[in-house]
XYZ file of C-alpha atoms in Angstrom:
341
model
C -0.286 -0.180 0.304
C 1.625 3.300 -0.787
C 2.346 5.937 1.882
C -0.148 8.312 3.604
C 2.574 10.639 3.644
C 4.157 12.549 0.302
C 7.736 14.297 0.448
C 8.503 17.372 -1.612
C 11.040 19.304 -2.544
C 9.704 23.151 -2.356
C 11.796 25.983 -3.905
C 12.621 28.189 -0.816
C 15.352 30.659 -2.059
C 16.255 31.652 -5.669
C 19.975 31.390 -6.121
C 22.423 34.096 -6.977
C 24.932 31.170 -7.906
C 25.639 28.307 -7.174
C 22.311 25.557 -5.171
C 22.727 25.854 -1.490
C 21.386 24.256 1.419
C 19.110 26.817 1.757
C 17.655 26.409 -1.837
C 15.482 24.537 -1.072
C 13.572 22.846 1.364
C 11.957 19.322 2.322
C 8.119 19.381 4.124
C 5.987 16.466 4.439
C 2.395 16.253 3.110
C -0.706 14.330 3.454
C -0.732 11.590 0.766
C -2.868 13.440 -2.825
C -6.324 11.952 -3.849
C -7.275 12.040 -7.183
C -9.934 13.009 -8.313
C -11.800 11.986 -11.591
C -9.923 11.319 -14.562
C -6.377 11.591 -12.156
C -4.591 9.011 -11.240
C -1.782 9.074 -8.465
C 2.139 8.136 -9.333
C 4.688 6.437 -7.051
C 7.363 7.908 -8.154
C 10.595 6.002 -8.328
C 12.774 8.145 -10.357
C 13.369 12.127 -11.687
C 15.582 12.803 -14.471
C 17.842 15.842 -13.633
C 18.701 18.187 -16.441
C 21.005 21.354 -16.629
C 18.022 23.520 -17.473
C 16.309 23.272 -15.105
C 18.485 25.713 -13.299
C 17.670 27.895 -15.419
C 13.654 27.568 -13.798
C 15.245 28.677 -10.607
C 15.604 32.506 -11.684
C 13.260 34.970 -11.476
C 13.016 35.641 -15.082
C 11.048 33.620 -17.412
C 13.332 31.955 -19.877
C 11.389 29.150 -22.470
C 8.974 28.968 -19.782
C 7.715 30.755 -16.584
C 10.213 29.816 -13.434
C 9.039 27.337 -10.206
C 7.303 29.883 -7.967
C 8.673 30.141 -4.767
C 7.168 27.780 -2.226
C 6.124 25.391 -5.143
C 7.344 22.005 -5.993
C 10.686 21.921 -8.163
C 9.109 20.875 -11.529
C 11.206 18.158 -12.708
C 10.927 14.791 -15.357
C 10.647 11.916 -14.050
C 9.390 7.841 -14.091
C 6.697 6.355 -11.489
C 3.421 4.002 -11.602
C -0.101 4.301 -11.234
C -0.833 2.921 -7.840
C -4.465 4.862 -7.822
C -6.791 5.375 -10.483
C -9.650 7.265 -11.537
C -8.732 7.032 -15.222
C -9.338 4.490 -17.289
C -6.149 5.476 -19.376
C -3.752 4.626 -16.439
C -4.385 2.200 -15.216
C -2.857 0.986 -11.670
C 0.308 -0.587 -12.109
C 0.872 1.547 -15.333
C 4.703 3.164 -15.740
C 4.387 6.332 -16.830
C 6.513 8.765 -17.557
C 6.545 12.307 -18.124
C 5.929 16.119 -15.562
C 6.247 14.599 -11.767
C 8.365 17.314 -9.878
C 10.528 15.882 -7.389
C 8.000 14.680 -4.674
C 7.343 10.882 -3.485
C 3.761 10.840 -5.364
C 2.457 13.116 -8.156
C -1.377 13.273 -9.463
C -1.400 13.215 -13.258
C -3.855 13.592 -16.483
C -3.012 11.805 -19.978
C -1.698 13.600 -22.794
C -0.291 16.387 -23.900
C 3.847 17.072 -24.671
C 4.691 17.935 -21.018
C 1.803 15.621 -19.230
C 1.838 11.836 -18.146
C 2.349 9.467 -20.551
C 2.480 5.311 -20.206
C 5.539 3.714 -20.773
C 5.712 2.160 -24.225
C 5.970 -1.890 -23.778
C 9.348 -3.293 -24.040
C 11.303 0.078 -22.758
C 12.608 0.084 -18.976
C 11.000 3.022 -17.598
C 13.702 4.416 -16.250
C 15.349 5.141 -20.180
C 11.718 7.068 -21.102
C 13.928 9.959 -19.252
C 17.274 9.304 -21.763
C 17.973 8.461 -24.393
C 14.287 7.567 -25.919
C 13.942 11.345 -23.369
C 14.714 14.660 -23.218
C 18.547 13.780 -23.849
C 17.573 11.460 -27.277
C 15.498 13.619 -28.679
C 17.530 16.938 -28.317
C 20.366 15.168 -29.404
C 18.473 13.427 -32.332
C 17.435 16.968 -33.571
C 20.261 18.786 -32.806
C 22.000 16.697 -35.292
C 19.668 15.630 -38.143
C 17.036 18.149 -37.949
C 19.436 21.200 -36.922
C 23.067 20.482 -38.236
C 21.485 18.036 -40.706
C 24.898 15.934 -40.506
C 26.045 14.578 -43.066
C 29.396 11.371 -44.300
C 31.161 14.891 -45.285
C 30.818 16.008 -41.494
C 34.446 16.920 -39.323
C 31.595 17.903 -36.123
C 33.025 18.987 -32.681
C 30.469 17.970 -29.537
C 31.651 19.948 -26.558
C 30.292 18.632 -23.176
C 30.716 15.441 -24.894
C 30.432 13.215 -22.027
C 27.086 14.564 -20.544
C 23.327 12.624 -21.458
C 23.097 15.296 -24.417
C 26.654 15.666 -25.737
C 27.089 11.429 -26.122
C 24.063 10.672 -27.714
C 25.084 13.664 -30.275
C 28.171 12.651 -30.283
C 26.873 8.964 -31.843
C 24.062 10.027 -33.976
C 26.594 11.912 -36.150
C 29.015 9.293 -35.462
C 25.897 7.109 -36.908
C 24.828 9.622 -40.120
C 28.920 8.664 -41.275
C 30.750 11.921 -39.792
C 34.131 12.396 -37.941
C 33.390 13.708 -34.251
C 35.733 14.885 -31.858
C 34.132 15.530 -28.286
C 35.655 18.119 -25.491
C 34.886 16.846 -21.511
C 36.148 18.198 -18.276
C 38.615 14.723 -17.358
C 40.859 11.766 -18.512
C 38.036 9.378 -17.295
C 35.262 10.988 -19.086
C 37.539 11.973 -22.454
C 38.450 7.727 -22.726
C 34.573 7.105 -21.376
C 33.653 8.686 -24.685
C 36.496 7.261 -27.413
C 36.115 3.736 -25.709
C 32.422 3.415 -24.850
C 30.653 6.471 -26.965
C 33.093 5.618 -29.864
C 34.214 9.215 -30.806
C 36.675 9.485 -33.543
C 38.844 11.521 -30.559
C 37.796 13.329 -26.913
C 40.119 16.361 -25.951
C 40.596 17.423 -22.169
C 39.525 20.992 -21.430
C 41.562 21.361 -18.745
C 44.557 20.161 -19.966
C 44.339 19.784 -23.800
C 45.532 22.627 -25.838
C 41.785 22.891 -27.372
C 42.900 25.346 -30.522
C 45.996 23.024 -31.401
C 43.866 19.449 -31.048
C 40.945 20.935 -33.277
C 43.346 21.993 -36.183
C 44.901 18.675 -36.574
C 41.759 16.462 -36.189
C 39.994 19.214 -38.696
C 42.734 20.789 -40.942
C 39.906 22.311 -43.344
C 37.742 23.679 -40.693
C 34.965 22.264 -38.624
C 31.575 21.784 -40.691
C 29.222 20.922 -37.801
C 29.586 21.944 -34.182
C 27.210 20.460 -30.994
C 27.308 23.124 -28.427
C 26.554 22.460 -24.902
C 29.062 24.373 -23.044
C 29.285 27.749 -24.648
C 32.071 29.943 -23.266
C 35.666 29.322 -24.115
C 35.051 26.269 -26.056
C 32.145 27.908 -28.214
C 34.785 30.663 -29.080
C 37.642 28.041 -30.018
C 34.604 26.091 -32.337
C 34.814 29.186 -33.966
C 38.012 29.754 -34.874
C 38.175 26.702 -36.818
C 34.877 26.299 -39.016
C 34.763 25.476 -42.310
C 32.881 27.883 -44.672
C 29.271 27.201 -44.579
C 29.518 25.389 -40.922
C 26.930 24.928 -38.891
C 26.346 25.353 -35.100
C 23.851 24.170 -33.301
C 23.201 26.078 -30.004
C 22.021 23.949 -26.894
C 22.987 24.932 -23.715
C 25.919 27.275 -21.860
C 26.762 25.232 -19.250
C 30.123 27.339 -18.333
C 27.307 30.207 -17.618
C 25.965 28.128 -14.563
C 22.377 29.127 -15.322
C 22.299 31.957 -12.631
C 20.675 35.131 -12.363
C 23.183 37.237 -13.876
C 22.285 35.921 -17.332
C 23.668 32.785 -19.667
C 26.704 33.561 -20.468
C 28.118 36.658 -22.514
C 27.969 36.587 -26.725
C 31.577 35.164 -28.307
C 34.121 37.612 -28.435
C 35.452 36.393 -31.919
C 31.208 35.871 -33.489
C 32.271 37.617 -36.791
C 33.669 34.195 -37.633
C 30.208 33.294 -38.225
C 30.438 36.010 -40.918
C 33.750 35.278 -42.344
C 33.267 31.946 -43.068
C 29.481 32.943 -43.725
C 28.383 29.889 -41.173
C 25.098 29.932 -39.262
C 24.272 29.855 -35.584
C 21.318 28.444 -34.671
C 19.081 27.632 -31.248
C 16.958 25.117 -30.630
C 14.570 23.152 -28.591
C 13.381 19.495 -28.765
C 9.854 20.350 -28.953
C 9.528 22.978 -31.281
C 9.563 19.329 -33.614
C 7.388 17.299 -31.512
C 6.193 15.906 -34.829
C 9.507 14.421 -35.506
C 9.189 12.072 -32.298
C 7.383 9.099 -33.288
C 10.380 8.510 -35.906
C 13.141 9.910 -34.105
C 12.083 7.379 -31.600
C 12.169 4.644 -34.192
C 15.315 5.398 -34.816
C 16.595 5.341 -30.880
C 14.541 2.161 -30.405
C 16.912 0.197 -33.627
C 20.137 2.462 -33.040
C 19.431 0.747 -29.117
C 18.266 -2.696 -30.034
C 21.479 -2.803 -32.006
C 24.172 -1.945 -29.693
C 25.400 1.143 -31.932
C 24.324 4.050 -29.242
C 25.524 3.818 -25.621
C 24.625 5.998 -22.927
C 25.679 6.135 -19.141
C 23.531 6.943 -16.394
C 24.604 8.925 -13.257
C 22.520 7.608 -10.106
C 21.918 9.937 -6.602
C 20.254 8.081 -4.206
C 16.798 9.419 -2.630
C 14.507 12.611 -2.986
C 16.033 14.492 -0.552
C 19.305 14.813 -2.535
C 17.997 15.961 -5.368
C 19.178 19.796 -5.130
C 23.077 18.326 -5.185
C 22.260 16.185 -7.886
C 21.373 19.332 -10.041
C 24.780 20.495 -9.156
C 26.588 18.092 -10.170
C 26.115 19.599 -13.413
C 27.483 22.537 -12.707
C 30.593 20.615 -10.999
C 31.227 18.590 -13.789
C 30.656 15.367 -11.690
C 28.673 13.558 -13.917
C 28.711 11.325 -16.481
C 26.558 10.553 -19.028
C 22.444 11.535 -17.464
C 22.279 12.517 -13.789
C 18.828 10.871 -12.263
C 18.108 10.632 -8.730
C 16.762 7.352 -7.687
C 13.976 7.707 -5.164
C 13.130 4.710 -4.160
C 13.675 1.041 -4.870
C 12.213 -0.703 -7.922
C 10.942 -3.926 -6.431
C-alpha cells in the first residue's frame, strides 16, 4: 500500500549562484487523492537536467520560473498506484512532468503531461535515450545540423547525457566526430564507449591545436552544450558554411546573472559565412515518432550507448542538480527516489 504521506522538495529561495542548502526545503504533506480523470503516481526516478537551473531564476526563459513555495518542476518516472482514469490503470508505468516529490497527481496526454511507458522499454530509459536527452540529440544532429558523412563534427560536453548521444548519432550518419570533456576518465569513456573518433580534455589539452589537427580544413558542424571559451575556440576553427547548433551554455552556470556572454569572436560567423542556430527539442514534436523509432533501432543493435549517474534519495535531488555544474556527472544524472521492487 502507498504511504499516507508525501515528501516533496519546495523552492525556498532563488540562488544567486550555485545551489546551496538554503535553496530548497523538504516538506511532508498528506498523500494527494486523485479526482475523476486523475491517477496517483508513485515516483521512482527523477531526471535531472541543466535547464532546471534556469527555472530557479526570477525571469522567464522558454518557460516560466518555478514559484517560491512550489514543488520543484522536473521529469520523472513512476507507477500508477490509484486511478480514476481508465487510460492510466493501476500498475501502469508512466513518465512525464512529475516534479520532485514522492507522489504526483497526473492526467494523460500532452507534451508536458504524463504518458504510459511503451511496452518493452525499461521505464527509466524514458528519461535518457528515449526522453529529452535522446530527442534533443537526435533533432540537433539530424534537423538543425543535418549532419552527413562529409562532416567533421565537434560536440562540446561530450560526456553529458545529450552530448554523448549527439556525437554517436553524428557518427552513425557517417561523420567524423571529436568531443570535449573535463577529465581523462570522461574523455576515455567518450572515445572507448561512445566511440567518438577523438576527445579533448578542455582542462589540460590545447583545444585550438587539437581541433586544427582533427579538422585542418575546419569544422563543418558544431553541437554546443557549453558555450564560453569552448564555443570561441570552435568559431576560430570553422569551415566555410559551417553550421552550429546551440543546445546549452553550461559554462555560464545558468545563474541569475545571465546565461553567458556572446563570443568575442562572433565575426568568425561572417568571415566563414556560417550559421548558428538555437533550438529546443519540443518545437519538433511532429518528428518524435520517427526519432524514437530510429533511436530504438540503434539501441536494439547496440550502436547507441549511454551512461547513467545515479544519486539515491529524493532529499539529494538539489545536490544532484548542482553536480551538473560541478562537472561531477558522467552521462545522464538521475535520482532514484525509491528502490524498484
